[in-house]
Tab-separated table of C-alpha atoms in Angstrom:
chain	number	residue	atom	x	y	z
A	1	UNK	CA	0.000	0.000	0.000
A	2	UNK	CA	1.231	3.569	-0.638
A	3	UNK	CA	2.389	5.517	2.373
A	4	UNK	CA	0.096	8.173	3.735
A	5	UNK	CA	1.537	11.686	3.571
A	6	UNK	CA	2.538	13.521	6.787
A	7	UNK	CA	-0.337	15.929	6.085
A	8	UNK	CA	-2.784	13.000	5.986
A	9	UNK	CA	-1.390	11.699	9.309
A	10	UNK	CA	-1.909	15.097	10.920
A	11	UNK	CA	-5.480	15.042	9.614
A	12	UNK	CA	-6.045	11.653	11.214
A	13	UNK	CA	-4.748	12.901	14.552
A	14	UNK	CA	-6.875	16.047	14.346
A	15	UNK	CA	-9.951	13.977	13.529
A	16	UNK	CA	-9.231	11.696	16.482
A	17	UNK	CA	-9.029	14.741	18.751
A	18	UNK	CA	-12.390	16.097	17.585
A	19	UNK	CA	-14.010	12.678	17.838
A	20	UNK	CA	-12.815	12.249	21.397
A	21	UNK	CA	-14.133	15.688	22.370
A	22	UNK	CA	-17.578	14.914	20.950
A	23	UNK	CA	-17.968	11.301	22.009
A	24	UNK	CA	-15.859	10.812	25.140
A	25	UNK	CA	-17.668	9.037	27.994
A	26	UNK	CA	-18.702	10.961	31.088
A	27	UNK	CA	-16.382	8.843	33.221
A	28	UNK	CA	-12.806	8.588	31.827
A	29	UNK	CA	-11.194	5.194	31.581
A	30	UNK	CA	-8.999	4.249	34.534
A	31	UNK	CA	-5.813	2.258	34.657
A	32	UNK	CA	-6.089	-1.347	35.754
A	33	UNK	CA	-3.881	-3.137	38.226
A	34	UNK	CA	-3.077	-0.245	40.553
A	35	UNK	CA	-1.420	-1.655	43.657
A	36	UNK	CA	-3.233	-1.318	46.975
A	37	UNK	CA	-1.200	-1.140	50.215
A	38	UNK	CA	-1.486	-4.304	52.287
A	39	UNK	CA	-3.645	-4.164	55.393
A	40	UNK	CA	-1.797	-2.688	58.333
A	41	UNK	CA	0.947	-1.177	56.160
A	42	UNK	CA	0.983	2.606	56.068
A	43	UNK	CA	1.057	4.190	52.605
A	44	UNK	CA	4.079	6.318	51.766
A	45	UNK	CA	3.549	10.030	52.430
A	46	UNK	CA	2.930	11.903	49.198
A	47	UNK	CA	5.177	14.749	48.068
A	48	UNK	CA	4.168	17.456	45.617
A	49	UNK	CA	7.378	19.458	45.883
A	50	UNK	CA	9.069	17.732	42.922
A	51	UNK	CA	8.979	19.861	39.751
A	52	UNK	CA	7.259	18.112	36.839
A	53	UNK	CA	8.382	18.379	33.212
A	54	UNK	CA	5.786	17.413	30.598
A	55	UNK	CA	7.037	16.195	27.191
A	56	UNK	CA	4.501	16.219	24.323
A	57	UNK	CA	4.212	13.822	21.395
A	58	UNK	CA	4.573	14.067	17.614
A	59	UNK	CA	3.128	17.396	16.308
A	60	UNK	CA	2.183	18.329	19.883
A	61	UNK	CA	2.978	21.394	21.975
A	62	UNK	CA	2.690	22.758	25.505
A	63	UNK	CA	-1.076	23.251	25.188
A	64	UNK	CA	-1.496	19.451	25.194
A	65	UNK	CA	-0.864	19.545	28.941
A	66	UNK	CA	-3.545	22.058	29.991
A	67	UNK	CA	-5.754	19.400	31.596
A	68	UNK	CA	-2.810	17.519	33.101
A	69	UNK	CA	-1.481	20.647	34.777
A	70	UNK	CA	-4.935	21.377	36.195
A	71	UNK	CA	-5.086	17.843	37.615
A	72	UNK	CA	-1.622	18.181	39.137
A	73	UNK	CA	-2.602	21.510	40.733
A	74	UNK	CA	-5.714	19.869	42.199
A	75	UNK	CA	-3.422	17.198	43.632
A	76	UNK	CA	-1.283	19.765	45.429
A	77	UNK	CA	1.299	21.051	42.982
A	78	UNK	CA	2.122	24.719	42.673
A	79	UNK	CA	1.799	26.112	39.138
A	80	UNK	CA	5.394	27.343	39.514
A	81	UNK	CA	6.577	23.709	39.650
A	82	UNK	CA	4.879	22.582	36.416
A	83	UNK	CA	6.783	22.943	33.142
A	84	UNK	CA	6.166	21.952	29.501
A	85	UNK	CA	9.101	21.193	27.221
A	86	UNK	CA	8.573	21.837	23.497
A	87	UNK	CA	10.716	20.408	20.707
A	88	UNK	CA	10.832	20.057	16.913
A	89	UNK	CA	8.576	17.147	15.899
A	90	UNK	CA	10.168	17.070	12.432
A	91	UNK	CA	13.817	17.274	13.476
A	92	UNK	CA	15.889	14.621	15.259
A	93	UNK	CA	15.030	12.977	18.573
A	94	UNK	CA	18.698	12.940	19.595
A	95	UNK	CA	18.692	16.730	19.352
A	96	UNK	CA	15.313	16.821	21.092
A	97	UNK	CA	16.674	14.708	23.968
A	98	UNK	CA	19.674	17.005	24.345
A	99	UNK	CA	17.260	19.919	24.476
A	100	UNK	CA	15.324	18.112	27.208
A	101	UNK	CA	18.557	17.686	29.174
A	102	UNK	CA	19.195	21.436	29.007
A	103	UNK	CA	15.559	22.158	29.907
A	104	UNK	CA	15.721	19.906	32.981
A	105	UNK	CA	18.950	21.563	34.109
A	106	UNK	CA	17.245	24.941	33.788
A	107	UNK	CA	14.223	23.765	35.802
A	108	UNK	CA	16.512	22.445	38.540
A	109	UNK	CA	18.371	25.756	38.639
A	110	UNK	CA	15.135	27.775	38.792
A	111	UNK	CA	13.491	25.669	41.492
A	112	UNK	CA	16.509	24.544	43.503
A	113	UNK	CA	15.352	20.917	43.165
A	114	UNK	CA	17.873	18.114	42.845
A	115	UNK	CA	15.529	16.065	40.641
A	116	UNK	CA	12.437	16.475	38.488
A	117	UNK	CA	9.676	14.112	37.409
A	118	UNK	CA	8.949	13.595	33.706
A	119	UNK	CA	5.522	12.882	32.234
A	120	UNK	CA	5.553	12.119	28.519
A	121	UNK	CA	3.089	11.247	25.762
A	122	UNK	CA	3.578	9.343	22.483
A	123	UNK	CA	6.878	10.266	20.759
A	124	UNK	CA	7.817	12.100	23.935
A	125	UNK	CA	8.587	8.619	25.238
A	126	UNK	CA	11.477	8.327	22.792
A	127	UNK	CA	12.833	11.755	23.710
A	128	UNK	CA	12.598	10.933	27.411
A	129	UNK	CA	14.088	7.430	27.153
A	130	UNK	CA	17.087	8.695	25.181
A	131	UNK	CA	17.646	11.417	27.772
A	132	UNK	CA	17.395	9.074	30.758
A	133	UNK	CA	19.308	6.140	29.302
A	134	UNK	CA	21.806	7.397	26.727
A	135	UNK	CA	22.496	10.869	28.130
A	136	UNK	CA	22.463	9.703	31.772
A	137	UNK	CA	19.486	11.850	32.715
A	138	UNK	CA	18.128	9.234	35.128
A	139	UNK	CA	20.279	10.793	37.852
A	140	UNK	CA	18.158	13.946	37.557
A	141	UNK	CA	14.750	12.232	37.332
A	142	UNK	CA	12.832	10.842	40.328
A	143	UNK	CA	9.817	9.515	38.372
A	144	UNK	CA	9.121	8.780	34.705
A	145	UNK	CA	5.475	8.403	33.633
A	146	UNK	CA	4.979	7.387	30.010
A	147	UNK	CA	1.463	7.854	28.620
A	148	UNK	CA	0.967	5.862	25.395
A	149	UNK	CA	4.680	6.274	24.794
A	150	UNK	CA	6.123	5.032	21.505
A	151	UNK	CA	8.831	3.387	23.574
A	152	UNK	CA	9.383	0.445	21.218
A	153	UNK	CA	8.123	2.234	18.127
A	154	UNK	CA	4.852	2.296	16.214
A	155	UNK	CA	4.037	1.233	12.676
A	156	UNK	CA	1.912	4.397	12.371
A	157	UNK	CA	5.198	6.222	11.861
A	158	UNK	CA	5.288	4.646	8.408
A	159	UNK	CA	3.017	7.489	7.284
A	160	UNK	CA	5.678	10.161	7.868
A	161	UNK	CA	9.027	8.492	7.117
A	162	UNK	CA	10.240	11.567	5.257
A	163	UNK	CA	11.050	12.964	8.720
A	164	UNK	CA	13.967	11.740	10.823
A	165	UNK	CA	11.826	11.624	13.967
A	166	UNK	CA	9.380	9.223	12.287
A	167	UNK	CA	12.213	7.046	10.984
A	168	UNK	CA	13.459	6.831	14.574
A	169	UNK	CA	9.951	6.036	15.824
A	170	UNK	CA	9.442	3.111	13.446
A	171	UNK	CA	9.844	-0.360	15.074
A	172	UNK	CA	13.278	-1.858	14.491
A	173	UNK	CA	15.045	1.475	13.960
A	174	UNK	CA	18.582	1.917	15.258
A	175	UNK	CA	17.217	4.585	17.609
A	176	UNK	CA	14.716	2.134	19.143
A	177	UNK	CA	17.453	-0.485	19.436
A	178	UNK	CA	19.661	1.961	21.321
A	179	UNK	CA	17.096	2.916	23.949
A	180	UNK	CA	15.677	-0.589	24.449
A	181	UNK	CA	18.852	-2.685	24.593
A	182	UNK	CA	19.913	-3.805	28.049
A	183	UNK	CA	18.250	-2.110	31.013
A	184	UNK	CA	15.167	-0.162	29.878
A	185	UNK	CA	14.674	1.442	33.288
A	186	UNK	CA	18.145	2.479	34.477
A	187	UNK	CA	19.082	4.105	37.751
A	188	UNK	CA	16.945	4.730	40.817
A	189	UNK	CA	14.205	6.480	38.829
A	190	UNK	CA	10.717	5.020	39.359
A	191	UNK	CA	9.146	4.155	35.988
A	192	UNK	CA	5.488	3.624	35.073
A	193	UNK	CA	3.551	3.394	31.799
A	194	UNK	CA	-0.102	3.619	30.773
A	195	UNK	CA	-1.220	1.811	27.618
A	196	UNK	CA	-4.462	0.615	26.013
A	197	UNK	CA	-5.643	-1.716	23.252
A	198	UNK	CA	-7.942	1.123	22.107
A	199	UNK	CA	-4.983	3.464	21.489
A	200	UNK	CA	-5.148	3.320	17.689
A	201	UNK	CA	-1.852	5.165	17.070
A	202	UNK	CA	0.705	3.142	19.031
A	203	UNK	CA	0.801	-0.112	17.050
A	204	UNK	CA	1.245	-2.571	18.585
A	205	UNK	CA	-0.255	-0.955	21.664
A	206	UNK	CA	2.033	-2.983	23.955
A	207	UNK	CA	4.966	-0.981	22.567
A	208	UNK	CA	4.552	1.413	25.482
A	209	UNK	CA	5.474	-1.178	28.134
A	210	UNK	CA	8.959	-0.977	29.648
A	211	UNK	CA	10.771	-3.849	31.334
A	212	UNK	CA	11.223	-2.930	34.987
A	213	UNK	CA	8.372	-0.398	35.026
A	214	UNK	CA	4.919	-0.551	36.575
A	215	UNK	CA	2.900	-1.062	33.390
A	216	UNK	CA	-0.763	-0.037	33.718
A	217	UNK	CA	-3.209	-1.513	31.208
A	218	UNK	CA	-6.050	0.977	30.682
A	219	UNK	CA	-9.250	-0.880	29.653
A	220	UNK	CA	-10.026	1.427	26.716
A	221	UNK	CA	-8.643	4.844	25.897
A	222	UNK	CA	-7.697	6.542	22.630
A	223	UNK	CA	-4.253	7.947	21.969
A	224	UNK	CA	-5.359	11.581	22.123
A	225	UNK	CA	-8.021	10.873	24.751
A	226	UNK	CA	-5.383	10.348	27.446
A	227	UNK	CA	-4.606	14.060	27.381
A	228	UNK	CA	-8.003	14.882	28.885
A	229	UNK	CA	-8.559	11.702	30.894
A	230	UNK	CA	-8.671	13.098	34.422
A	231	UNK	CA	-8.859	9.634	36.007
A	232	UNK	CA	-5.609	8.454	34.429
A	233	UNK	CA	-3.953	11.849	34.914
A	234	UNK	CA	-4.927	11.703	38.598
A	235	UNK	CA	-3.272	8.276	38.896
A	236	UNK	CA	-0.148	9.706	37.299
A	237	UNK	CA	-0.116	12.653	39.713
A	238	UNK	CA	-0.346	10.245	42.654
A	239	UNK	CA	2.417	8.074	41.159
A	240	UNK	CA	4.709	11.099	40.825
A	241	UNK	CA	3.897	12.136	44.399
A	242	UNK	CA	4.727	8.686	45.801
């Protein structure tokens, strides 16, 4: 079959966004398999002092995180500790990861924090994984939450292979091999993922899972729908606070 053009892919994503807005259920889908503390064992105290850096997906931007930031504020975060990193979706994810490294260093300098938490979506998973694993960023990251991350690639990237980022996002690429070989969850960082069979963009949908992470199977949520799913975003806020 002929490859779809990048413009057609953007149209598909835009259509998915509109469809979710019009037809989303009143109660967002929740992640399955969340651990419950054993009887008689006190839960860890939650901390909302850690700055959070949000990393968008392919063709995304900072506005993707409007709902997420609202959820984090409702869970105790100060707006001054919530940051959105933007990068070039059509460039190179190695460059994007280096930009993330500089952004994290800047956040640490501004807030005085020794570590940040990272919450990513879609291709932001690749940017984050390269930063943590290849560039050694795990020493600066307390928690990594990957929402529908393209962590092992997605065949949907076949529609935009004229761009380096999409070549890197395609399963079997040398970029994917580099971030998935050996330990996928290095350092003392706590890792968690959220993935769903209803994703529709991350193909196969299990690509998001990381060995060594807490992998949460969401019963049914679309790729774009996660960005406004307050139930899942609330779980992520509590994970980052743990």
